[in-house]
Structures are given as C-alpha cells and as structure tokens.
CSV table of C-alpha atoms in Angstrom, one decimal:
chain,number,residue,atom,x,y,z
A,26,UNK,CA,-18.7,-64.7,8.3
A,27,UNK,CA,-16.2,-67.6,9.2
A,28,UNK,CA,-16.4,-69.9,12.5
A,29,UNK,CA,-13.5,-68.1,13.9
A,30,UNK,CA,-15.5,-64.6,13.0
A,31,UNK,CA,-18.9,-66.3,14.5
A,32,UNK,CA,-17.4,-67.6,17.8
A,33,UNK,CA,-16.4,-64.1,19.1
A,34,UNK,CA,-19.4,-61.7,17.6
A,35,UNK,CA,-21.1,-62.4,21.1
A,36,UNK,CA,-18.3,-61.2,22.9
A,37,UNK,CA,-19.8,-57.8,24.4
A,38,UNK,CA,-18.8,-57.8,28.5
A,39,UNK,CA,-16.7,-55.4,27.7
A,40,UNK,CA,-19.1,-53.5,25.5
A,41,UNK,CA,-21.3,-53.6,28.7
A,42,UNK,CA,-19.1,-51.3,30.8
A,43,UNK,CA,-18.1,-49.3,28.0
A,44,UNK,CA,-22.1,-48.4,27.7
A,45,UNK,CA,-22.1,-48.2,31.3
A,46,UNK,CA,-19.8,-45.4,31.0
A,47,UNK,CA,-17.3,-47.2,33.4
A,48,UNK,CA,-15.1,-48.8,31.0
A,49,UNK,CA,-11.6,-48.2,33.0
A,50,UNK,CA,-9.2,-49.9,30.2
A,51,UNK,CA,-6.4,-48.2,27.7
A,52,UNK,CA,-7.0,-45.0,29.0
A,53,UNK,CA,-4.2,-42.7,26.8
A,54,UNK,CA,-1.6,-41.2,28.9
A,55,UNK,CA,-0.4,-37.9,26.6
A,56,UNK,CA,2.5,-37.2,29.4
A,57,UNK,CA,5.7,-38.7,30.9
A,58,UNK,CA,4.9,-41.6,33.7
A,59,UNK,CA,5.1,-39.5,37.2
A,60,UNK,CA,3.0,-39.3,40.3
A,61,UNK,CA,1.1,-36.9,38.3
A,62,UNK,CA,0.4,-37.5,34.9
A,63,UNK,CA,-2.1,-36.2,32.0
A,64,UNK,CA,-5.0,-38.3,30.3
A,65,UNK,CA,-6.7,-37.0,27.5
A,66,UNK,CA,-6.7,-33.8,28.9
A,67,UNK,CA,-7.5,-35.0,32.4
A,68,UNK,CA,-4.8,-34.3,35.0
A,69,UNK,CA,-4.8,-37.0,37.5
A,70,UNK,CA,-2.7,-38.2,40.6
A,71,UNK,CA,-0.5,-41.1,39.3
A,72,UNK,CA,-1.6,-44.5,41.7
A,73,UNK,CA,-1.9,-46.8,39.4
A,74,UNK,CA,1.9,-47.3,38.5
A,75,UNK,CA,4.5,-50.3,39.3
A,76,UNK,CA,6.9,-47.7,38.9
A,77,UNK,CA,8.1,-48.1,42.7
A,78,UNK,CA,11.7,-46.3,41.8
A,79,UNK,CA,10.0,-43.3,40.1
A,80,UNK,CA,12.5,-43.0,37.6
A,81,UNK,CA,10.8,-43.6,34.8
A,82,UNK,CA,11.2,-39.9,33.7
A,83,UNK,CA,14.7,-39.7,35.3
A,84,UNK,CA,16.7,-37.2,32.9
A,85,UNK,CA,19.4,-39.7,33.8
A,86,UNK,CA,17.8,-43.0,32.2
A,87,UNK,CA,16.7,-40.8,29.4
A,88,UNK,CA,20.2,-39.0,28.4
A,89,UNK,CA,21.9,-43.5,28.2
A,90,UNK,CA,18.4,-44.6,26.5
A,91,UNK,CA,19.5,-41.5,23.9
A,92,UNK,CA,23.3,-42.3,23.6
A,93,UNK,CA,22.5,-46.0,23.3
A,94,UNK,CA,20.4,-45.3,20.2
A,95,UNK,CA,23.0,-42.9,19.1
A,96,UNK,CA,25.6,-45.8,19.4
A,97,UNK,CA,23.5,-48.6,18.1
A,98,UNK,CA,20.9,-48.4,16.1
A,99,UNK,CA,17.3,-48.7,17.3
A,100,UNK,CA,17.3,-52.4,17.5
A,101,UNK,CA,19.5,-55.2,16.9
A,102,UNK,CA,17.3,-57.2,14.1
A,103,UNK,CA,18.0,-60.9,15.4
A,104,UNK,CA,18.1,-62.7,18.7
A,105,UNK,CA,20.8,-63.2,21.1
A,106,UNK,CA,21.9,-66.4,20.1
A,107,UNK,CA,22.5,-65.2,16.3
A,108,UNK,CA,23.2,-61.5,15.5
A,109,UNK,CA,21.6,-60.1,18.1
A,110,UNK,CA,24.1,-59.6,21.5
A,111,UNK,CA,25.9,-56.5,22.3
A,112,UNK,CA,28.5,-56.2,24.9
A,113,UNK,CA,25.8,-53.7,26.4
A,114,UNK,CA,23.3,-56.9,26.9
A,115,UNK,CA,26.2,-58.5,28.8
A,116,UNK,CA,27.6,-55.7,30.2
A,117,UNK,CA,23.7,-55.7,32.1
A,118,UNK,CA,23.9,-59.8,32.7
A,119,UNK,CA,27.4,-59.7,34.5
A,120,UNK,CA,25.7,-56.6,37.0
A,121,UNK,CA,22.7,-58.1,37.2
A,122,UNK,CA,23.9,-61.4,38.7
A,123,UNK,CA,26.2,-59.8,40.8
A,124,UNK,CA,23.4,-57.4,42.5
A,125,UNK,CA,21.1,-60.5,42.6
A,126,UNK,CA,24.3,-62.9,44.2
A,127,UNK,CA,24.1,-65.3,41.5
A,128,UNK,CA,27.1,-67.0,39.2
A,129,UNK,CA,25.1,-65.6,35.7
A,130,UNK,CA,22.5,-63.6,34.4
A,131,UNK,CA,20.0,-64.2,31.2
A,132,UNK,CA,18.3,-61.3,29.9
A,133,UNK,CA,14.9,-61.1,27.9
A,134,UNK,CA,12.7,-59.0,25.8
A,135,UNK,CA,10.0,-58.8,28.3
A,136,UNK,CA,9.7,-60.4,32.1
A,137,UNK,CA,6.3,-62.6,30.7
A,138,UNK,CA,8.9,-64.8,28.1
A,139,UNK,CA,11.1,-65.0,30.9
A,140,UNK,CA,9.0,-67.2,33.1
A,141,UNK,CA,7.2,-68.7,29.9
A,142,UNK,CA,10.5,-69.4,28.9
A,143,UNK,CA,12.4,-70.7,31.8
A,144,UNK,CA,9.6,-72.7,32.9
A,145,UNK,CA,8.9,-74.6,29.8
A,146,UNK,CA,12.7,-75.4,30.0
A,147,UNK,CA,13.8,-76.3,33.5
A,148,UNK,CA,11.5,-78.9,33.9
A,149,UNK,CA,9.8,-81.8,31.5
A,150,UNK,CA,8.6,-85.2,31.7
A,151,UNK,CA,8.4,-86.6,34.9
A,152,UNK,CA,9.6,-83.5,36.7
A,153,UNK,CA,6.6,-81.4,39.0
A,154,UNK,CA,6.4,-77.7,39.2
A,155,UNK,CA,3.8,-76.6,42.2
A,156,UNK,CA,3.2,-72.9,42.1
A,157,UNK,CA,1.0,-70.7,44.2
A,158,UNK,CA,-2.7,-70.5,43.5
A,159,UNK,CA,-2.1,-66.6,42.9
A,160,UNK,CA,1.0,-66.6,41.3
A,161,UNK,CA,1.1,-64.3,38.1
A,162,UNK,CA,0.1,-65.3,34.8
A,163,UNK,CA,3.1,-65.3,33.3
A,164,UNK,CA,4.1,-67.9,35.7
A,165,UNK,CA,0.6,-70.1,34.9
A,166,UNK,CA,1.4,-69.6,31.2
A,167,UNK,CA,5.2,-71.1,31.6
A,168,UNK,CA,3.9,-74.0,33.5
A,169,UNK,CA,1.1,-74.6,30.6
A,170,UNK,CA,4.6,-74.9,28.1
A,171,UNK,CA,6.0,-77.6,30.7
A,172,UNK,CA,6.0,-81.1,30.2
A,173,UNK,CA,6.0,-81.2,34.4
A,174,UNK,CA,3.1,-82.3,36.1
A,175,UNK,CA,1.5,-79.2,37.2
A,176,UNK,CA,0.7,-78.8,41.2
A,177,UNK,CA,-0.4,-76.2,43.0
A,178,UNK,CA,-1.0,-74.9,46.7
A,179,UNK,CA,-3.3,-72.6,48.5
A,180,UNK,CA,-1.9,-68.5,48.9
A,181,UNK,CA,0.5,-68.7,51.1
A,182,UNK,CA,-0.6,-72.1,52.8
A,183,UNK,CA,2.0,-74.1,54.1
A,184,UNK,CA,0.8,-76.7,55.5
A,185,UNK,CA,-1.1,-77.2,51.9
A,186,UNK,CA,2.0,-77.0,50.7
A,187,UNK,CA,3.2,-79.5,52.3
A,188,UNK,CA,0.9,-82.0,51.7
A,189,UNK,CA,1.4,-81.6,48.1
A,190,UNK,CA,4.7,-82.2,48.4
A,191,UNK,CA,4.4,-85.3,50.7
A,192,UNK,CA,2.7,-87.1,47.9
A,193,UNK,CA,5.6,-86.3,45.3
A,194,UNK,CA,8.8,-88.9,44.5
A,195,UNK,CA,11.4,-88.4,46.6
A,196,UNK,CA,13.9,-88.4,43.5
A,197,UNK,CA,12.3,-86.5,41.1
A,198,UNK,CA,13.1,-82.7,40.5
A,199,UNK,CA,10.3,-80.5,42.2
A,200,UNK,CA,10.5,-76.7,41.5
A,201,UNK,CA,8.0,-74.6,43.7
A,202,UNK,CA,7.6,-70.9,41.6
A,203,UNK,CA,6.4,-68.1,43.6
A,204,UNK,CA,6.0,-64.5,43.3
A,205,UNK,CA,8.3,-62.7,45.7
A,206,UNK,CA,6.1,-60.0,46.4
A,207,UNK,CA,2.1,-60.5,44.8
A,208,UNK,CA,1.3,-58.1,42.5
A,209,UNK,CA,-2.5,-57.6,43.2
A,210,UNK,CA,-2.5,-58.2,47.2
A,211,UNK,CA,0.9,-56.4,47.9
A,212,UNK,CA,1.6,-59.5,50.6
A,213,UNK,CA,5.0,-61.7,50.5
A,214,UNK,CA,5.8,-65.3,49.9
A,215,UNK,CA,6.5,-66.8,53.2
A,216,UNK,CA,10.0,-68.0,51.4
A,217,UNK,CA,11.7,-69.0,54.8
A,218,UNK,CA,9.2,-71.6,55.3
A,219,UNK,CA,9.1,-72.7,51.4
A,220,UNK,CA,12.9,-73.1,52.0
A,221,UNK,CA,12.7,-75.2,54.9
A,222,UNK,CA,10.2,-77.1,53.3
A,223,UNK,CA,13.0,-77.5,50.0
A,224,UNK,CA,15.2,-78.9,52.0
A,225,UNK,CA,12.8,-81.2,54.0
A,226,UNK,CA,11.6,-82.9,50.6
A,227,UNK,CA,14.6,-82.2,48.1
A,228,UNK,CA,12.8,-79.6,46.2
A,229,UNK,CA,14.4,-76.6,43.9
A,230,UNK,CA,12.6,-72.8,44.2
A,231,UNK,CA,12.2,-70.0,42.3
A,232,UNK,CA,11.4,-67.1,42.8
A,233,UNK,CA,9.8,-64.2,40.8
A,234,UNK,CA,11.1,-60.5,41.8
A,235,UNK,CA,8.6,-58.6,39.4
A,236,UNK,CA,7.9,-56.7,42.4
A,237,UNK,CA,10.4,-57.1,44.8
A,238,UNK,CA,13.4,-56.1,42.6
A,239,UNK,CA,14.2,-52.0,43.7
A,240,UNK,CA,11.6,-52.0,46.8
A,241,UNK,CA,12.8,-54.9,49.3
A,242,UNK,CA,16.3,-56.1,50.8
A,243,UNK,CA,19.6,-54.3,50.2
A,244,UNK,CA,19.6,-51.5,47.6
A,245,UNK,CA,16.5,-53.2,46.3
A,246,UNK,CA,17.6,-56.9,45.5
A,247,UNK,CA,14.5,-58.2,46.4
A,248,UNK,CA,12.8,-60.5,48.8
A,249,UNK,CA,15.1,-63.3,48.6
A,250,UNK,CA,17.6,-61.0,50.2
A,251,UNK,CA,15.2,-59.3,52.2
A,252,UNK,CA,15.0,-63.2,54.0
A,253,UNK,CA,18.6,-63.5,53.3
A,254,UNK,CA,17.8,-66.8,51.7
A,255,UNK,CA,19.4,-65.7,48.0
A,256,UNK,CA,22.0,-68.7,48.1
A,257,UNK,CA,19.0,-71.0,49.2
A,258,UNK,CA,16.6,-70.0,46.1
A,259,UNK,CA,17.4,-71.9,42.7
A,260,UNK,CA,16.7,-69.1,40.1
A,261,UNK,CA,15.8,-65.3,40.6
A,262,UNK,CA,13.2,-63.5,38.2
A,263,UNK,CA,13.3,-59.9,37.7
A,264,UNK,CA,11.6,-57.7,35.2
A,265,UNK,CA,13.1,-54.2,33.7
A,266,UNK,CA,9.5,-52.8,33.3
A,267,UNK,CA,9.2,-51.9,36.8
A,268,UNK,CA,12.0,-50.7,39.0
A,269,UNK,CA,14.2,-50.2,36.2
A,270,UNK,CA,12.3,-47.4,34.4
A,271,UNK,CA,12.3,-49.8,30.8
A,272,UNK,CA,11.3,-53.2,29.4
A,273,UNK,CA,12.6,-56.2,29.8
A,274,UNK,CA,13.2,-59.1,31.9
A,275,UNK,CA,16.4,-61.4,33.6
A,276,UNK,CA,16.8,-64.9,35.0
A,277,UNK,CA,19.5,-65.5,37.2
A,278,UNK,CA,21.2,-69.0,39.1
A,279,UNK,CA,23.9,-70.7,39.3
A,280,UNK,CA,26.3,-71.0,35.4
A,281,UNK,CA,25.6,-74.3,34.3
A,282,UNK,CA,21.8,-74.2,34.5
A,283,UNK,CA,22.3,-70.3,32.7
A,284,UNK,CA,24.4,-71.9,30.1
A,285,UNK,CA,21.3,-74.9,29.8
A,286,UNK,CA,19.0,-71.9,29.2
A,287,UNK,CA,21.2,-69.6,27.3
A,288,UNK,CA,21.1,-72.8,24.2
A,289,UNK,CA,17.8,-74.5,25.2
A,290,UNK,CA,14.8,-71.6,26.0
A,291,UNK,CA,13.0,-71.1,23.1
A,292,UNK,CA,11.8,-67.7,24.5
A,293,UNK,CA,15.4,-66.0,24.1
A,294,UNK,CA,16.2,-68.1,21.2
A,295,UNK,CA,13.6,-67.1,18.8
A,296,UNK,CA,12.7,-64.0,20.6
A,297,UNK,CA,14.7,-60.5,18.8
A,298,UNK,CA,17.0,-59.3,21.6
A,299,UNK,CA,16.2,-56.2,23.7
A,300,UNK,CA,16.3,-52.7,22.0
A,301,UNK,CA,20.1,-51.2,23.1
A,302,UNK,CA,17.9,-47.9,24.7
A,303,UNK,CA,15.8,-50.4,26.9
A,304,UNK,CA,18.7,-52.5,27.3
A,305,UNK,CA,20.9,-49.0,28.3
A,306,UNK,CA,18.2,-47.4,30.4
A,307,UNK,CA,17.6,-50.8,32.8
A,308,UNK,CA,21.4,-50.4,33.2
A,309,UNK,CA,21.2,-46.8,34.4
A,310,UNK,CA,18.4,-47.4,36.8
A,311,UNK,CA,20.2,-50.5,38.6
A,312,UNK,CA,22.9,-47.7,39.0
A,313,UNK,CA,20.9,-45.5,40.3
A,314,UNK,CA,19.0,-47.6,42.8
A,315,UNK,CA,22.4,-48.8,44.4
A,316,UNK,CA,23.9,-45.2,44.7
A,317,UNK,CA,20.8,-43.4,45.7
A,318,UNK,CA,19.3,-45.7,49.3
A,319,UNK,CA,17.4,-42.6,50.1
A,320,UNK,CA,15.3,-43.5,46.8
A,321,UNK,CA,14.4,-46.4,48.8
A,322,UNK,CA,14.2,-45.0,52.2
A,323,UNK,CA,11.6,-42.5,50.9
A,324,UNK,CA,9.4,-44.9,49.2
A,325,UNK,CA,9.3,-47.1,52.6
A,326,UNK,CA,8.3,-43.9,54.5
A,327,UNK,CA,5.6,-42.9,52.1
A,328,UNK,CA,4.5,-46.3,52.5
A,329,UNK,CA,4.1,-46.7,55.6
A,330,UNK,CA,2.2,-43.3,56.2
A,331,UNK,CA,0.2,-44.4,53.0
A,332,UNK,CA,-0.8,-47.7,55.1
A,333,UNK,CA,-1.7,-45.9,58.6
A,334,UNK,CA,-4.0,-43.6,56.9
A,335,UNK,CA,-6.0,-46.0,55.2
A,336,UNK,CA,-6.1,-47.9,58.0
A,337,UNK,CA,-7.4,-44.9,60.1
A,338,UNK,CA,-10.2,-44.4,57.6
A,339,UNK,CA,-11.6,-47.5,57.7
A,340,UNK,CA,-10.4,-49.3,54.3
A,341,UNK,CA,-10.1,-53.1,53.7
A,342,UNK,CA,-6.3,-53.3,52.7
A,343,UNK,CA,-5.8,-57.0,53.8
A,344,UNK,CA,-2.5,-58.1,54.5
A,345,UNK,CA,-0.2,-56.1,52.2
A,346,UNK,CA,3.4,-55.2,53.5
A,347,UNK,CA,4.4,-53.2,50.5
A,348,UNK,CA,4.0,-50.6,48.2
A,349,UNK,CA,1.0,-52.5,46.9
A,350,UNK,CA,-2.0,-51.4,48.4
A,351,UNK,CA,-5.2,-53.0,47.7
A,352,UNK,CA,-8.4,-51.5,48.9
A,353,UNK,CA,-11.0,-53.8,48.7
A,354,UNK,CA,-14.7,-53.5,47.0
A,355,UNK,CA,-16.0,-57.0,46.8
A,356,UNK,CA,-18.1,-56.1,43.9
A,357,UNK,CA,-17.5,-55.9,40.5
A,358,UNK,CA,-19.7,-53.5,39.1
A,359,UNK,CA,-18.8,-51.3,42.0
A,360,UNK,CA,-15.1,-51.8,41.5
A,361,UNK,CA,-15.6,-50.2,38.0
A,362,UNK,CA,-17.5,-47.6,39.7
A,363,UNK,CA,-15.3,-46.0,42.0
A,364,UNK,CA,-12.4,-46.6,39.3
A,365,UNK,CA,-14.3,-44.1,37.5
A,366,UNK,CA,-15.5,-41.7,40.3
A,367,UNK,CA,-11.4,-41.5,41.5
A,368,UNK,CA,-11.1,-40.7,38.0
A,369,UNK,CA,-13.2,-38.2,37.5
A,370,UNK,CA,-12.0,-36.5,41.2
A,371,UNK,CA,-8.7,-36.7,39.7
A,372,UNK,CA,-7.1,-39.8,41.0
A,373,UNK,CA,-5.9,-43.1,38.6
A,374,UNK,CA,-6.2,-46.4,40.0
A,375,UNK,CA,-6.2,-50.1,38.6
A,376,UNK,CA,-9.2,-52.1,39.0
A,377,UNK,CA,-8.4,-56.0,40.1
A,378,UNK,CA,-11.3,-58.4,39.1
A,379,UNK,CA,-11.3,-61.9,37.8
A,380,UNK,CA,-9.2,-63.4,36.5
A,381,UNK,CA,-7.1,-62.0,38.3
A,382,UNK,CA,-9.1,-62.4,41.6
A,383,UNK,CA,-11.8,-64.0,42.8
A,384,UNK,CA,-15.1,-62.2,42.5
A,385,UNK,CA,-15.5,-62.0,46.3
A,386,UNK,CA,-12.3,-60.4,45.8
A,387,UNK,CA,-12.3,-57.4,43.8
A,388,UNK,CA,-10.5,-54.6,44.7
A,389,UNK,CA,-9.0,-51.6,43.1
A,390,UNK,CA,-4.8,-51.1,43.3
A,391,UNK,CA,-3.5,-47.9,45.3
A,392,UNK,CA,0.3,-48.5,44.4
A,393,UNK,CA,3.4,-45.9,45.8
A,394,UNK,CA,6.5,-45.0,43.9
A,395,UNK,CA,9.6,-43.1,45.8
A,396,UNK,CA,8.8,-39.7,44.6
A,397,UNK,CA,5.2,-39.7,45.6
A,398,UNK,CA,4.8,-36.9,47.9
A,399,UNK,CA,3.1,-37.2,51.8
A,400,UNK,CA,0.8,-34.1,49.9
A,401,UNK,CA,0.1,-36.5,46.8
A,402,UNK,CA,-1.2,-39.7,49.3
A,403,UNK,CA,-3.2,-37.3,51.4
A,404,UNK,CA,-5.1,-35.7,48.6
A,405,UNK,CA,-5.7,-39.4,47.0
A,406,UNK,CA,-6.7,-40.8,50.8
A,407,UNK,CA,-9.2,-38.1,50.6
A,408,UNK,CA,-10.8,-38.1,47.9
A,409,UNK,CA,-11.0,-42.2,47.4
A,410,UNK,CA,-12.2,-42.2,50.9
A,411,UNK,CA,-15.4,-40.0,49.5
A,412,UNK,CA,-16.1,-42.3,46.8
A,413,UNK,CA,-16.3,-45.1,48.7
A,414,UNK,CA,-18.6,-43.4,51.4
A,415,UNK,CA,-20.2,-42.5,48.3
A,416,UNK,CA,-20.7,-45.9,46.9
A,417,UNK,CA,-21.4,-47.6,50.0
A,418,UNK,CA,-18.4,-49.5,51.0
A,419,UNK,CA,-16.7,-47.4,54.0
C-alpha cells in the first residue's frame, strides 16, 4: 500500500453512520425533482431542494433543453475563449446583465468556478478581500486562489466589520464578498450597512445571489435589488442550478472589469463551456420567472405560512427571512437521527453539520419551492414535529 493509500485507510466517520444506519448522504432519486419525488422506492415529500422556482420539471425548460440539443450537439468540446461560445451563451449574458442592471454578463460551467474564479482574479498582491465567517465554500475556496490578504468578519457583525476595515490602507482595493441570502441559516446580508460602510472606507462589494436570484426583489433579481443597492454593489453572482431549473453559473459588473475577466479567469478559460441544453434551459427559466410574478407570489405565501407554523410548534428556526428554513438540533448524532426518522415518515430533508456549521449548530434544512402546496408543508410540519418530540428536542 502507498503513503497516499495509507493516510486515508483510517478514514471511517462516515462508515460510522453508515453502520449506525443513519447515513443520510447520496440517496438515489429515480424520479423528476418536484415537491414529491421517489427514492429507491421510497415516496417522500421533496424539502430538501434549492429549487425555489419549482421549475425544474417545467415541460417548458424541458421542450428548449430538447431543441437546444437538437440544434447543437450535446456539448461544445472547448471553452469559451477558443471554440466553445454560441450565440445562445451570449444570447443568456446580454439578458442576464440586463435582469441583474449591470453593463455585462460572464457565464460559467458551474456557480463554484464562478466565485473560485472571479475571486482569484479581481484581486492579488497587496489587495484585501474580507468575507463573512459563513460565507459559502465556494467563496472560501476563491479567496484561498487569491494573492489578497484574506480578512474576515463575524456573521452579519458590523461593527466587526468595521474594525477590520479601520485597520486596512486607505488606497488599496478592499472587496468585502457576501452571500446575499445564506444558504444554511436562510438569513440576509445586511448589505445597506455593508454599503455604507464601502463608501465610508473606499471599499468594492460583491455579492453572491446563489440564493437570492428568483426568490427576492423584482421578478427575482435578488437581494441587491431587494435593498435597491444594485448600482452600489461591484459584481453580482448568480448560479443556474437553483432558480433556473439547470447548471451553471454568471458574474455580472460593470464592462471593463467583465472584459478583465472574460481574458484573465482561469476558471472560464480552461474550463469547457456550458452544455447548449443547460445553457437553453437557464434561458427559459429567467423567462419564465419575469412573465409568471405569481411564481413568486406563491412561494412568499407558502413561506410565510411555512414560518408561522413552525413557530407555533415550538421549533428553533433562528433568524431566517426566506425560503430557507433551518430547524435546529444542536446535536450531531441527533441531527442524523431525525434525518432519518423524517425519512422513513416520508419527508427529505438536508442535514447541516460541520463544516458547514458549528457543532453547537446543527440543524437539519426545511427548504420551500413555489409549487409546494399549503397540504405538502402541513403534512411535513406534522410529521417533523413528531420526530423531534420523539427525539427529544421539542
């Protein structure tokens, strides 16, 4: 056996769980991605999803996935800089940076290499980037690529904010990156202050809409136009594989700092382009999503009846105000518990522990997509609120 073979033979946690009969990873889903989908044979109420649209079956997105491979192939067998642009790829930029107000619009393979990317290229040597301690790990991996000096502040803390910026040249380029909406806590960046602190110490922002793009602000631009600070933000994230029923990713600013990426990020450049059905079905969702605001009406109404009832039934949800629900557990072999139990009782939700939490922190993720039904919540209110009676917690 080699070292490399000899390091990881001890690895077992997850072996642990598994023999535990709670293992609650790469379940097999055998049907299309709805509120109610089939597992191995199991039928279970969809919660688990950061499909907040629901369109990821739409017969719509399917029918332009199907013409664009008709059209052009299944892929495009180079990257964008070389062989590998259609005019559908920039058909999608030039809407995207209009929906999201900005001069120009990159797109990506996936929304990770889009802030690995970006981030490795924006800044450098003798340039800071400060990011939030629970910013997503796309995010901490970009910064890693940077030659910045990597800062960070305290969720959401402002004032800690500010002191790290107090300490930072007046004349060098600062870029605070924060998550719009955060994906495990469901709560929002308090971007009005981060912009007021910007201008205070001549900073740059961006921000990342994973989770804000098709759920907050008009027709679901996100939380930078939910504040109505899009002109005040530097660069706008956004990832296909949510909202837009597909996979993929977009940056978006002002032209000249697009055309700096568009030759310089070695995360489009070497990466193949996006796969003309991904790349066509995005497009048909960002359609959809601006002619259809009672998509987005619904999925705030289900929402908010989603919050009051597990509020009324006594569940830690913190200080969510989106789709994003978090129930907490503060345990972490409990947490894989009642995954399992909800599974079992017909209900799929994600389990949150570290990394991507602290383990005070654990929590499973109750997350609502706009054709969830007031029927569909109620059944998975009651029947997550027995297993957590069950277990101890409620």
């Amino acid at each position: 056996m080699g070292q490399l073979q000899e390091r990881y033979k001890s690895y077992r946690e997850p072996q642990k769980y598994m023999d535990a009969g709670v293992y609650p990873y790469f379940r097999e889903i055998t049907s299309k991605q709805g509120t109610e989908v089939e597992m191995g044979g199991h039928h279970v109420l969809m919660f688990g999803s950061n499909a907040y649209t629901g369109l990821t079956g739409d017969p719509r997105i399917i029918e332009a996935a199907k013409k664009a491979l008709d059209k052009y192939g299944t892929g495009c067998a180079g990257s964008r800089f070389l062989n590998g642009t259609l005019d559908l790829h920039v058909q999608l930029e030039k809407e995207l940076a209009a929906f999201e107000g900005k001069d120009e619009a990159l797109c990506f393979s996936t929304g990770f290499s889009v802030n690995q990317g970006v981030l490795a290229t924006v800044v450098g040597r003798n340039d800071y980037i400060i990011c939030d301690d629970r910013d997503h790990a796309s995010i901490v991996d970009g910064r890693r690529l940077s030659f910045a000096t990597q800062l960070h502040y305290k969720h959401n803390d402002m004032e800690d904010l500010e002191r790290v910026l107090q300490k930072l040249p007046e004349e060098a380029i600062k870029l605070i990156v924060v998550d719009g909406v955060f994906s495990m806590e469901g709560d929002l960046a308090k971007l009005p202050e981060i912009v007021a602190l910007k201008k205070k110490y001549n900073c740059s922002v961006m921000v990342d809409e994973a989770h804000g793009l098709g759920v907050f602000g008009r027709q679901g631009r996100g939380v930078c136009d939910h504040f109505g600070l899009t002109d005040e933000v530097d660069l706008i994230m956004g990832t296909f594989s949510k909202s837009l029923a597909s996979i993929g990713g977009f940056i978006a600013s002002d032209k000249d700092t697009i055309n700096y990426l568009r030759h310089t990020c070695r995360t489009y450049i070497f990466s193949a382009s996006n796969t003309p059905a991904a790349t066509a079905a995005a497009q048909e969702a960002l359609h959809i999503i601006q002619n259809e605001p009672e998509r987005l009406e619904h999925l705030w109404d289900i929402t908010k009846y989603a919050l009051k009832r597990f509020t009324e039934e006594g569940f830690e949800i913190g200080e969510t105000q989106s789709p994003i629900i978090p129930l907490y557990v503060r345990d972490i072999d409990k947490t894989f518990m009642v995954t399992k139990l909800a599974f079992d009782n017909g209900v799929f939700i994600n389990p949150v522990i570290p990394p991507a939490c602290a383990p005070q922190d654990t929590l499973v993720r109750f997350a609502l997509m706009a054709n969830h039904t007031q029927e569909q919540v109620e059944r998975g209110v009651q029947i997550l609120k027995k297993v957590f009676v069950e277990q101890g917690i409620i």
